Tab-separated table of C-alpha atoms and ligand atoms in Angstrom:
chain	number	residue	atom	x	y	z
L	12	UNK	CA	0.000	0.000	0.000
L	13	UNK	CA	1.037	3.680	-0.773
L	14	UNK	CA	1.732	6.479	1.710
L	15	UNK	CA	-1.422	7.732	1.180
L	16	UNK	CA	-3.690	5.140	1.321
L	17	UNK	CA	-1.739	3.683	4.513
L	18	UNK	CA	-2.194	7.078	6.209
L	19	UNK	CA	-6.407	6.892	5.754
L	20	UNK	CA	-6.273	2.654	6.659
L	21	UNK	CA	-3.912	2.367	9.386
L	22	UNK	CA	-4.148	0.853	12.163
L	23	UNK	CA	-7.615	-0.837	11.734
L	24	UNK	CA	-9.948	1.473	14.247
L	25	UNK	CA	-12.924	0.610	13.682
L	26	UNK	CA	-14.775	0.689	16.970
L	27	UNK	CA	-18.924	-0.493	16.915
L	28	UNK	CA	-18.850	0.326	13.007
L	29	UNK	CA	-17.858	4.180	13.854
L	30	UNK	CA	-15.631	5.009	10.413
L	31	UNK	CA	-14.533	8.452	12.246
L	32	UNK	CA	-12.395	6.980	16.033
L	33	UNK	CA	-14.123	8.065	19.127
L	34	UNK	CA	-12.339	10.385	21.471
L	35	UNK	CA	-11.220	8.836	24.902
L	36	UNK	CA	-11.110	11.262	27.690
L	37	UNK	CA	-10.946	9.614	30.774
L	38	UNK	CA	-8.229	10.213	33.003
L	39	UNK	CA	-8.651	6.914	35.177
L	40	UNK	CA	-9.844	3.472	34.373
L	41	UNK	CA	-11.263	0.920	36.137
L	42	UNK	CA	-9.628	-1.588	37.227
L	43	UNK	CA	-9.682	-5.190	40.463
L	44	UNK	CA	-9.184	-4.405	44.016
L	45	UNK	CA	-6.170	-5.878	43.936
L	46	UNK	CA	-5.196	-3.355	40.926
L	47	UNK	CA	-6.307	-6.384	38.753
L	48	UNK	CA	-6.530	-4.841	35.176
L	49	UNK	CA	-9.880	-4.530	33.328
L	50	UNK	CA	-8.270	-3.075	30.534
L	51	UNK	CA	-5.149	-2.388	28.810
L	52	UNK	CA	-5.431	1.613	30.340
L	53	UNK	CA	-5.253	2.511	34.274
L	54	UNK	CA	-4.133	6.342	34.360
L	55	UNK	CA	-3.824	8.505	31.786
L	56	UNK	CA	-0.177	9.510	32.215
L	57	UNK	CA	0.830	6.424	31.449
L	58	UNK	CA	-1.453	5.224	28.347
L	59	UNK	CA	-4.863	6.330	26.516
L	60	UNK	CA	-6.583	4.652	23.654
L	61	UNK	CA	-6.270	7.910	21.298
L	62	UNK	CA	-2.261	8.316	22.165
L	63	UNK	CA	-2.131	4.550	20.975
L	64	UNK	CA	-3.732	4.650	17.740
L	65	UNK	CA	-1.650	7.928	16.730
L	66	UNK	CA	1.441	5.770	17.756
L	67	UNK	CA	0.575	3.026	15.559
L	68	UNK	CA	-0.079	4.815	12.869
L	69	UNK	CA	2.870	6.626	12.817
L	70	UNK	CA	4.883	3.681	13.470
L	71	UNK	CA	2.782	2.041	9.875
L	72	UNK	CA	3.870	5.502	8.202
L	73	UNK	CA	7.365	5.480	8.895
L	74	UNK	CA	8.038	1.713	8.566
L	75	UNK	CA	9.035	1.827	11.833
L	76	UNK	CA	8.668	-0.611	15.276
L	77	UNK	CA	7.375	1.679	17.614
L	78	UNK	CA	6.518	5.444	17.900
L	79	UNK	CA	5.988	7.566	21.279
L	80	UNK	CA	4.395	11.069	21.274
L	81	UNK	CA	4.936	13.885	23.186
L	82	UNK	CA	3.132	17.236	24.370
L	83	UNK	CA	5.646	18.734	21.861
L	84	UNK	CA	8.513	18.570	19.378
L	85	UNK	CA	10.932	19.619	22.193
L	86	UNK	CA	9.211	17.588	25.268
L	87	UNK	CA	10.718	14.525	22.084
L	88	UNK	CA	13.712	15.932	21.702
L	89	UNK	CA	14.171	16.453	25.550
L	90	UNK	CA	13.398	12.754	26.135
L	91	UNK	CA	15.781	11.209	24.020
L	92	UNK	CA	18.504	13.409	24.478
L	93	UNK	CA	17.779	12.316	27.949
L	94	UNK	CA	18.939	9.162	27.463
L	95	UNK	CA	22.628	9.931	26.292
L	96	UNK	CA	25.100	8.714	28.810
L	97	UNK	CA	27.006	10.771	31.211
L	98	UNK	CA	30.310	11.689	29.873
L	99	UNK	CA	28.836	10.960	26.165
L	100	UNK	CA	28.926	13.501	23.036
L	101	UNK	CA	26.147	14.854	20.511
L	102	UNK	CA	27.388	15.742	17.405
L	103	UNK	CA	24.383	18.549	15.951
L	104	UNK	CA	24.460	19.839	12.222
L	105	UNK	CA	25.392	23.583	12.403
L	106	UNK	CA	22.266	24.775	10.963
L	107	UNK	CA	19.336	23.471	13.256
L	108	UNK	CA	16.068	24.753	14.979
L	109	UNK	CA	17.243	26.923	17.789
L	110	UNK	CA	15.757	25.514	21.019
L	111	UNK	CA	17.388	22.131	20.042
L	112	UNK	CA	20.840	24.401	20.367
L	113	UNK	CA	19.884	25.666	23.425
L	114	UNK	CA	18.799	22.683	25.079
L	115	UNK	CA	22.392	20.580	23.707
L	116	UNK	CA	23.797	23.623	25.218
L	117	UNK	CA	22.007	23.294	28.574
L	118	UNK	CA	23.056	19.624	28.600
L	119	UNK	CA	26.681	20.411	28.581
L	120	UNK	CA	26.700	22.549	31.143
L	121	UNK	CA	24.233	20.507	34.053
L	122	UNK	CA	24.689	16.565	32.997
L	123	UNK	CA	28.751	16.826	31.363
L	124	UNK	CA	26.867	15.571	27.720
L	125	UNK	CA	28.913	17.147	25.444
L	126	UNK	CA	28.251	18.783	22.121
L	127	UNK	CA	29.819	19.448	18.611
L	128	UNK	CA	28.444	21.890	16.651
L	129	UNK	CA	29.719	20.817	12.885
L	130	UNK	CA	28.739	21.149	8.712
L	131	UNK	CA	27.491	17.517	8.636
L	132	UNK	CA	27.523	17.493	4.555
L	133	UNK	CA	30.977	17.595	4.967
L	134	UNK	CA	31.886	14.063	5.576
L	135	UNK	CA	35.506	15.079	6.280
L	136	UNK	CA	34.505	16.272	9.431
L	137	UNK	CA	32.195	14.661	10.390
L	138	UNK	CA	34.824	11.520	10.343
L	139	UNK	CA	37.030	13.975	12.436
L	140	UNK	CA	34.137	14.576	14.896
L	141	UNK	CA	33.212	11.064	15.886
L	142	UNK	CA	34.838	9.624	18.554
L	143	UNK	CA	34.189	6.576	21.295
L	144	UNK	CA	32.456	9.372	23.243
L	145	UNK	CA	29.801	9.920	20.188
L	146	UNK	CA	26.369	8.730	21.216
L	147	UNK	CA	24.285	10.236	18.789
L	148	UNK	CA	24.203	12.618	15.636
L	149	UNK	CA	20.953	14.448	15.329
L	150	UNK	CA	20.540	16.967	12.276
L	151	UNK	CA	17.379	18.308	10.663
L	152	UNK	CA	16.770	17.673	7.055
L	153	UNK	CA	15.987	19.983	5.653
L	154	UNK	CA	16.951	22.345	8.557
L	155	UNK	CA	15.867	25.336	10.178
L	156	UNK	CA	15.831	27.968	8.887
L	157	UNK	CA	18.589	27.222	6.226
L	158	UNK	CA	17.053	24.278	4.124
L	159	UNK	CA	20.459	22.587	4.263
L	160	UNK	CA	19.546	18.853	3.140
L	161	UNK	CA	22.046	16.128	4.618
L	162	UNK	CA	22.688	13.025	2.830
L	163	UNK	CA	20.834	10.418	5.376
L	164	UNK	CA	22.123	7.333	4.127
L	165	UNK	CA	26.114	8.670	4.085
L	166	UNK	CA	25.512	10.361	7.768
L	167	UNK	CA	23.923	6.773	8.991
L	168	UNK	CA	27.043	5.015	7.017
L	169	UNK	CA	29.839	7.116	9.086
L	170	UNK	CA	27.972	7.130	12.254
L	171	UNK	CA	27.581	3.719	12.335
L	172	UNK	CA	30.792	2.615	11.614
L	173	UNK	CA	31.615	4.638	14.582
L	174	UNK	CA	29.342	2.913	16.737
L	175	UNK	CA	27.018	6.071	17.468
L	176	UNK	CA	23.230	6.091	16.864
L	177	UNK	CA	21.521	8.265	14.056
L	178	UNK	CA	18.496	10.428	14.761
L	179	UNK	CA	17.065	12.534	12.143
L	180	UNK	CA	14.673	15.501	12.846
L	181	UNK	CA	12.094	15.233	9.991
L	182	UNK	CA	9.544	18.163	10.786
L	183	UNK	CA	10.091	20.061	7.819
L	184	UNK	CA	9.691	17.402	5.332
L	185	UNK	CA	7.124	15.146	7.068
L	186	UNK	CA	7.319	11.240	6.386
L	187	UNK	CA	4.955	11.861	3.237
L	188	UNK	CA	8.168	13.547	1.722
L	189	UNK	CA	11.017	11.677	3.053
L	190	UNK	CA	11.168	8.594	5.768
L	191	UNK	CA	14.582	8.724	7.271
L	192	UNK	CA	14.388	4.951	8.675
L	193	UNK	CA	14.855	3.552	5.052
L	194	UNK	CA	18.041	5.457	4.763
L	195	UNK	CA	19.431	4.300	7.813
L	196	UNK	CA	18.603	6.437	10.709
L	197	UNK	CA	18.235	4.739	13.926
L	198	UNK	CA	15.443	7.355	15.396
L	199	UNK	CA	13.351	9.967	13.831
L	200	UNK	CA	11.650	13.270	15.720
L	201	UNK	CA	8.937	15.154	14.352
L	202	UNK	CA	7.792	17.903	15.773
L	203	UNK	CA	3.664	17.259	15.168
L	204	UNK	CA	2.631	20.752	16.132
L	205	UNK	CA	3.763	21.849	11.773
L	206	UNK	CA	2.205	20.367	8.979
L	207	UNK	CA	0.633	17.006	11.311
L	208	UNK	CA	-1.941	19.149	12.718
L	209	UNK	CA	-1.605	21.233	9.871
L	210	UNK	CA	-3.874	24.160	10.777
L	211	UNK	CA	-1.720	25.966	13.640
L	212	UNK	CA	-4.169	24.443	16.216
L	213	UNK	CA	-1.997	21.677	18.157
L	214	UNK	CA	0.784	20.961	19.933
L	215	UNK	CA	2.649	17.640	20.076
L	216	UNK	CA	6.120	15.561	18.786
L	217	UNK	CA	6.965	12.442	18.490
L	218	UNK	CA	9.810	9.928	18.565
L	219	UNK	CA	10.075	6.939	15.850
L	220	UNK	CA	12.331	4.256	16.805
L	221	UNK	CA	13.455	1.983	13.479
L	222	UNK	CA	13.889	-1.263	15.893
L	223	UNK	CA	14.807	-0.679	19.565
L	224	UNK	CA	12.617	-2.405	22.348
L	225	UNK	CA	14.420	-1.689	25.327
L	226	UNK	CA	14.594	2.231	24.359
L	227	UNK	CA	11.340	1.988	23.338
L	228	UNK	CA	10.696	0.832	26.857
L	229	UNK	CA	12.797	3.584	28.827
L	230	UNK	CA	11.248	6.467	26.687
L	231	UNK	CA	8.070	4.903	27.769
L	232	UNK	CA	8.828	4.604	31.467
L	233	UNK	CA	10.592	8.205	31.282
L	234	UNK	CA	7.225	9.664	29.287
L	235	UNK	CA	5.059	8.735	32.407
L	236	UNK	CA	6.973	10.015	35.082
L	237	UNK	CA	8.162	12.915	33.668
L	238	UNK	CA	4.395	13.507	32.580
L	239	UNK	CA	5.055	14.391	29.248
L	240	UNK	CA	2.069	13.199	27.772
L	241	UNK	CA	-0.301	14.223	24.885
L	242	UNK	CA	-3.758	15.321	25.309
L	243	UNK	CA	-5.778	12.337	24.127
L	244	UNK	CA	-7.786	14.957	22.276
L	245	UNK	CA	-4.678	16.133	20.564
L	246	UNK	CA	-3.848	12.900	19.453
L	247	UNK	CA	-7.201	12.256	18.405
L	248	UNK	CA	-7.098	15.463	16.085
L	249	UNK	CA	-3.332	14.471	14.974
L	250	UNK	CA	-4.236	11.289	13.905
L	251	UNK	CA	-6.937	12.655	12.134
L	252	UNK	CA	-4.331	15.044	10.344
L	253	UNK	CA	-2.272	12.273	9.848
L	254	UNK	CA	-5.052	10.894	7.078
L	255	UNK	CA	-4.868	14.175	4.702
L	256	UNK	CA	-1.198	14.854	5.177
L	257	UNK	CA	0.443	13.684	1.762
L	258	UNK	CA	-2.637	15.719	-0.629
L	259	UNK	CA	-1.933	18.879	2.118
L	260	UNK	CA	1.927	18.449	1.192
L	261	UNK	CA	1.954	17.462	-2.154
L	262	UNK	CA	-0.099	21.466	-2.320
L	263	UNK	CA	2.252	23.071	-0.357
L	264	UNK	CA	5.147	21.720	-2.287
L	265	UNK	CA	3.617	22.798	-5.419
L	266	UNK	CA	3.198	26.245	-3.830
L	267	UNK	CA	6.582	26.373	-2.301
L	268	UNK	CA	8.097	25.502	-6.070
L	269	UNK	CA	6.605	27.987	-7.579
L	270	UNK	CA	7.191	31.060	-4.894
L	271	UNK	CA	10.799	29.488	-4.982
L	272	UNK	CA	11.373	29.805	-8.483
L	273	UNK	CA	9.404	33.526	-8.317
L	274	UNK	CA	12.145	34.844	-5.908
L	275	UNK	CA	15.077	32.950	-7.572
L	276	UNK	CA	14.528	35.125	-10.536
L	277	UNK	CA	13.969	38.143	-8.835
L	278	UNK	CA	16.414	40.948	-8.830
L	279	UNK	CA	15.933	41.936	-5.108
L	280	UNK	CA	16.858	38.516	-3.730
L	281	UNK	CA	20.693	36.979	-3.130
L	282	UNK	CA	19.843	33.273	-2.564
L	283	UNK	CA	17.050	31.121	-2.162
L	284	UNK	CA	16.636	27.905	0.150
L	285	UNK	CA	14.716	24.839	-1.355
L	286	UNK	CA	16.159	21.737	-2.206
L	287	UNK	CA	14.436	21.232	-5.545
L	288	UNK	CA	14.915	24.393	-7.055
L	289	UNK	CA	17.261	23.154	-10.046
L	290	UNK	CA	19.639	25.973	-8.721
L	291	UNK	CA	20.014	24.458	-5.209
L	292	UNK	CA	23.385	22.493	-4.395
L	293	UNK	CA	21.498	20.170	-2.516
L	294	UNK	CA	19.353	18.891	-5.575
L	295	UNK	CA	20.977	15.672	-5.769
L	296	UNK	CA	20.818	14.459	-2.550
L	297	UNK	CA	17.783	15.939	-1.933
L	298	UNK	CA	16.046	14.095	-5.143
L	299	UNK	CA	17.573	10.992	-3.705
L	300	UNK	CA	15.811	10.486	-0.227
L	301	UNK	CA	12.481	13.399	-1.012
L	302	UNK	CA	9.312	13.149	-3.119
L	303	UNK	CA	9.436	16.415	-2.992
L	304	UNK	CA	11.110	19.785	-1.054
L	305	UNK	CA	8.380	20.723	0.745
L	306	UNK	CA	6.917	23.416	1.812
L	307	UNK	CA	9.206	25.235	3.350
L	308	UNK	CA	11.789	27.786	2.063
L	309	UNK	CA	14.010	30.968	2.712
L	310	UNK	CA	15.261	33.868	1.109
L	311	UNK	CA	18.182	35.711	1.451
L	312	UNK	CA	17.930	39.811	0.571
L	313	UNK	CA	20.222	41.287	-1.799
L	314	UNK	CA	19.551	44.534	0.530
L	315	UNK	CA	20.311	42.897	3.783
L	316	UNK	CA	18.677	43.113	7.255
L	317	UNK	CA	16.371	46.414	6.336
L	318	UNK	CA	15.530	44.528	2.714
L	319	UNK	CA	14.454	41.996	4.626
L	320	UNK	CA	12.357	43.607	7.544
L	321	UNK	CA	10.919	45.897	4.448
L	322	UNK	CA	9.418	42.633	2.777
L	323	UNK	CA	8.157	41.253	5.923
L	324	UNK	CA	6.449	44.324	6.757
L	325	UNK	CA	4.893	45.229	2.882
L	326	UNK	CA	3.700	41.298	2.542
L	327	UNK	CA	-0.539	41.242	3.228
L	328	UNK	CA	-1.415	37.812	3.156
L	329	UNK	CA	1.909	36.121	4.303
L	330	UNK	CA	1.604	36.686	7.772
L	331	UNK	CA	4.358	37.399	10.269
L	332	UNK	CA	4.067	35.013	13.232
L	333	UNK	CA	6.327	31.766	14.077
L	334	UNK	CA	5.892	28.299	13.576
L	335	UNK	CA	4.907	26.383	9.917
L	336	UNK	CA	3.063	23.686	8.145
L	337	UNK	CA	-0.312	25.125	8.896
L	338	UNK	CA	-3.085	26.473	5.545
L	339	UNK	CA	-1.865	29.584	5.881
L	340	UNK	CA	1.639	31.295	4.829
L	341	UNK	CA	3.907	32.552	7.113
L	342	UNK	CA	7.022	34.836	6.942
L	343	UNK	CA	9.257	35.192	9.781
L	344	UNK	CA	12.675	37.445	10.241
L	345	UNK	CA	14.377	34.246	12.098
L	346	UNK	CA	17.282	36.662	13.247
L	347	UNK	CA	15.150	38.792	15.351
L	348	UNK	CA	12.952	35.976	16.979
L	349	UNK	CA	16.038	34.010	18.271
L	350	UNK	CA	17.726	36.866	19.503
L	351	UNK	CA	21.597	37.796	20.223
L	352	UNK	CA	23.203	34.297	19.982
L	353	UNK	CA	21.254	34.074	16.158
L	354	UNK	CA	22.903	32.323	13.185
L	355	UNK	CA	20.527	32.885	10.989
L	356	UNK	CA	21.685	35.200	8.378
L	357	UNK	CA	20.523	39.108	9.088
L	358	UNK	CA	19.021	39.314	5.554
L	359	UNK	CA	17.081	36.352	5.813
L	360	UNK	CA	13.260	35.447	6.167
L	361	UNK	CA	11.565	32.103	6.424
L	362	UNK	CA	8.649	31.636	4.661
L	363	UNK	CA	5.958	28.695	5.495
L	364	UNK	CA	4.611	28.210	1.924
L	365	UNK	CA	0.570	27.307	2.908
L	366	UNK	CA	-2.434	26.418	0.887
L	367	UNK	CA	-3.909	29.297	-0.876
L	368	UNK	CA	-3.469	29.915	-4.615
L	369	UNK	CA	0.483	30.032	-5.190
L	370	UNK	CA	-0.861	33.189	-7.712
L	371	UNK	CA	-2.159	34.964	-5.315
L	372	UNK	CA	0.963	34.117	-2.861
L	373	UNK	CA	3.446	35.111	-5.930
L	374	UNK	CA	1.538	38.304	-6.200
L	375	UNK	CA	1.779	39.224	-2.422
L	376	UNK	CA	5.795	38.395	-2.518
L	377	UNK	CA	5.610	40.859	-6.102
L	378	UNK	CA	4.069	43.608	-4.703
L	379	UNK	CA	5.946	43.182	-1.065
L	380	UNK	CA	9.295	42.921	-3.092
L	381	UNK	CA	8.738	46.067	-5.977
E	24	LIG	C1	12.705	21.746	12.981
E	24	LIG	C2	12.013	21.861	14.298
E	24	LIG	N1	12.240	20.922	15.228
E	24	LIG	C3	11.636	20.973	16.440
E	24	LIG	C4	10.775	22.004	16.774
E	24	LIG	C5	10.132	22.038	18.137
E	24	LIG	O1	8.808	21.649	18.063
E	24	LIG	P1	7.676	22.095	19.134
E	24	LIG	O2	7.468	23.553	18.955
E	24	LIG	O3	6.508	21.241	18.790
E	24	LIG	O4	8.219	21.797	20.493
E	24	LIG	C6	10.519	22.997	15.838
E	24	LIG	C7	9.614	24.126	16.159
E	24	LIG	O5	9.516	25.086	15.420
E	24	LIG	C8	11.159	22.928	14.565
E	24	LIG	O6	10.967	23.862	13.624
């Protein structure tokens, strides 16, 4: 079966003939007075019927053993960086969503995890970097805000061979673009709050593991006392967004092309971010291991910082405001939301291609840009 058929069948639901899944609030459930169980649930920190079925239908859409959501992208991250062993090192892809940064950073300094900040395309160095100490390699692909796209399978390769684990953040391209597990990542994290909900309504992330029981079993354990948890309400809606993802992104990769290509040829702009514009360096890899680049991008002003504060404050129906994958488009300055410790280039913005016409999108960036 296809993505997109898998997404709408899987797992088998079906409760009493209902074709949409009930909602399961209950905090508590029933159970001996012995603490016999009734039923596979007793509290709801530590399992729900709704938080279940979005599991295993993640797990069916990645090709993956297990899956374990969160109440976010970073309560994910948190939890399996959590696991790293005292005295161990992360090695992080220079170019990555900035809270991950800051929490690799907070790791350093209160558990002694180390970190490496390093060009992961560069396989050079990335050799260089590994050592017995390396744990893990986490890098975004494509990342934030950047759109650098790292070759999976070579990463996985070297990493490997170096006896470190593989986890691949995937929220920009979404497992109906690219499914890191078949490349050879160990672990993928998504945050679900982007184009999963899809309509800038919910919160939650989630952890794919390609094949690992027992750390299936300590995220678990870790989930419920730390009280992580989804809402089973948000994983009844995130399952439900699951269903229409790959006809939501297939549109806002269309869009995303076509807004790329606008502002590629545009006089005003120095460099544009998507991996399948046929000017992108990362068009090869990026063709090998994505359906398609998504629907995310950024531009880079010919006229620097003010250029690109002057677009973001002409545009009228990209919005400025944070976050992505929702219907509607989104521009964001990432320089001046992160702050003083930035990367993010001064003269760039971020746009969150969404679902309207791309015309009318095109015209917005026209007018915003003239
Ligand atoms: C690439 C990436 N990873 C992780 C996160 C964190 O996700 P959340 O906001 O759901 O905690 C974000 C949020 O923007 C992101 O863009």
């Amino acid at each position: 079966m296809k993505f997109a058929t898998r997404a709408i069948h899987l797992p088998e639901h079906r409760v009493g003939g209902a074709i949409a899944p009930p909602i399961q609030l209950s905090t508590t459930f029933e159970h001996g007075p012995a603490n016999e169980p009734l039923s596979d649930f007793e509290y709801i920190r530590s399992g729900n019927p709704n938080v279940n079925e979005l599991e295993a239908r993640l797990a069916a859409l990645e090709d993956a053993a297990s899956a374990i959501v969160y109440a976010s992208g970073m309560a994910a991250t948190t939890a399996l960086l959590g696991t790293l062993p005292a005295g161990s090192e992360l090695l992080l892809h220079q170019d990555c969503y900035f809270d991950t940064r800051v929490l690799a950073r907070g790791l350093a300094s209160r558990t002694g995890i180390g970190h490496r900040v390093l060009d992961l395309r560069d396989t050079s160095a990335l050799q260089a970097a590994l050592s017995e100490k390396t744990a893990l390699v986490w890098f975004e692909t494509p990342s934030n805000p950047r759109l650098d796209v790292i070759d999976i399978a070579r990463v996985a390769e070297v990493t490997h061979a170096a006896g470190a684990k593989l986890a691949v953040d995937g929220t920009f391209a979404t497992p109906a673009v690219q499914q890191p597990l078949t490349h050879g990542a160990d672990y993928v994290m998504h945050s679900m709050t982007k184009y999963m909900g899809g309509h800038s309504d919910i919160q939650g992330g989630a952890l794919v593991l390609r094949d690992d029981p027992s750390l299936d079993a300590t995220l678990r354990h870790q989930r419920t006392i730390s009280g992580s948890v989804l809402s089973p309400f948000n994983a009844w809606l995130l399952s439900r967004g699951l269903q229409t993802l790959d006809c939501r992104v297939e549109r806002h990769a269309a869009n995303a092309l076509m807004v790329a290509e606008m502002l590629d040829a545009h006089p005003a702009v120095e460099r544009v971010n998507y991996p399948f514009l046929e000017s992108s360096p990362d068009r090869a890899v990026a063709a090998k291991q994505m359906r398609s680049g998504g629907g995310m991008l950024s531009v880079e002003l010919a006229g620097g910082r003010d250029a690109a504060i002057g677009l973001a404050s002409r545009v009228r129906l990209f919005v400025n405001a944070t976050s992505l994958g929702g219907v509607e488009s989104l521009i964001e300055h990432r320089a001046s939301i992160e702050g003083s410790e930035t990367v993010a280039p001064d003269n760039l913005l971020r746009l969150s291609v969404g679902l309207e016409h791309a015309g009318d999108l095109i015209a917005d960036l026209e007018q915003a840009l003239s």
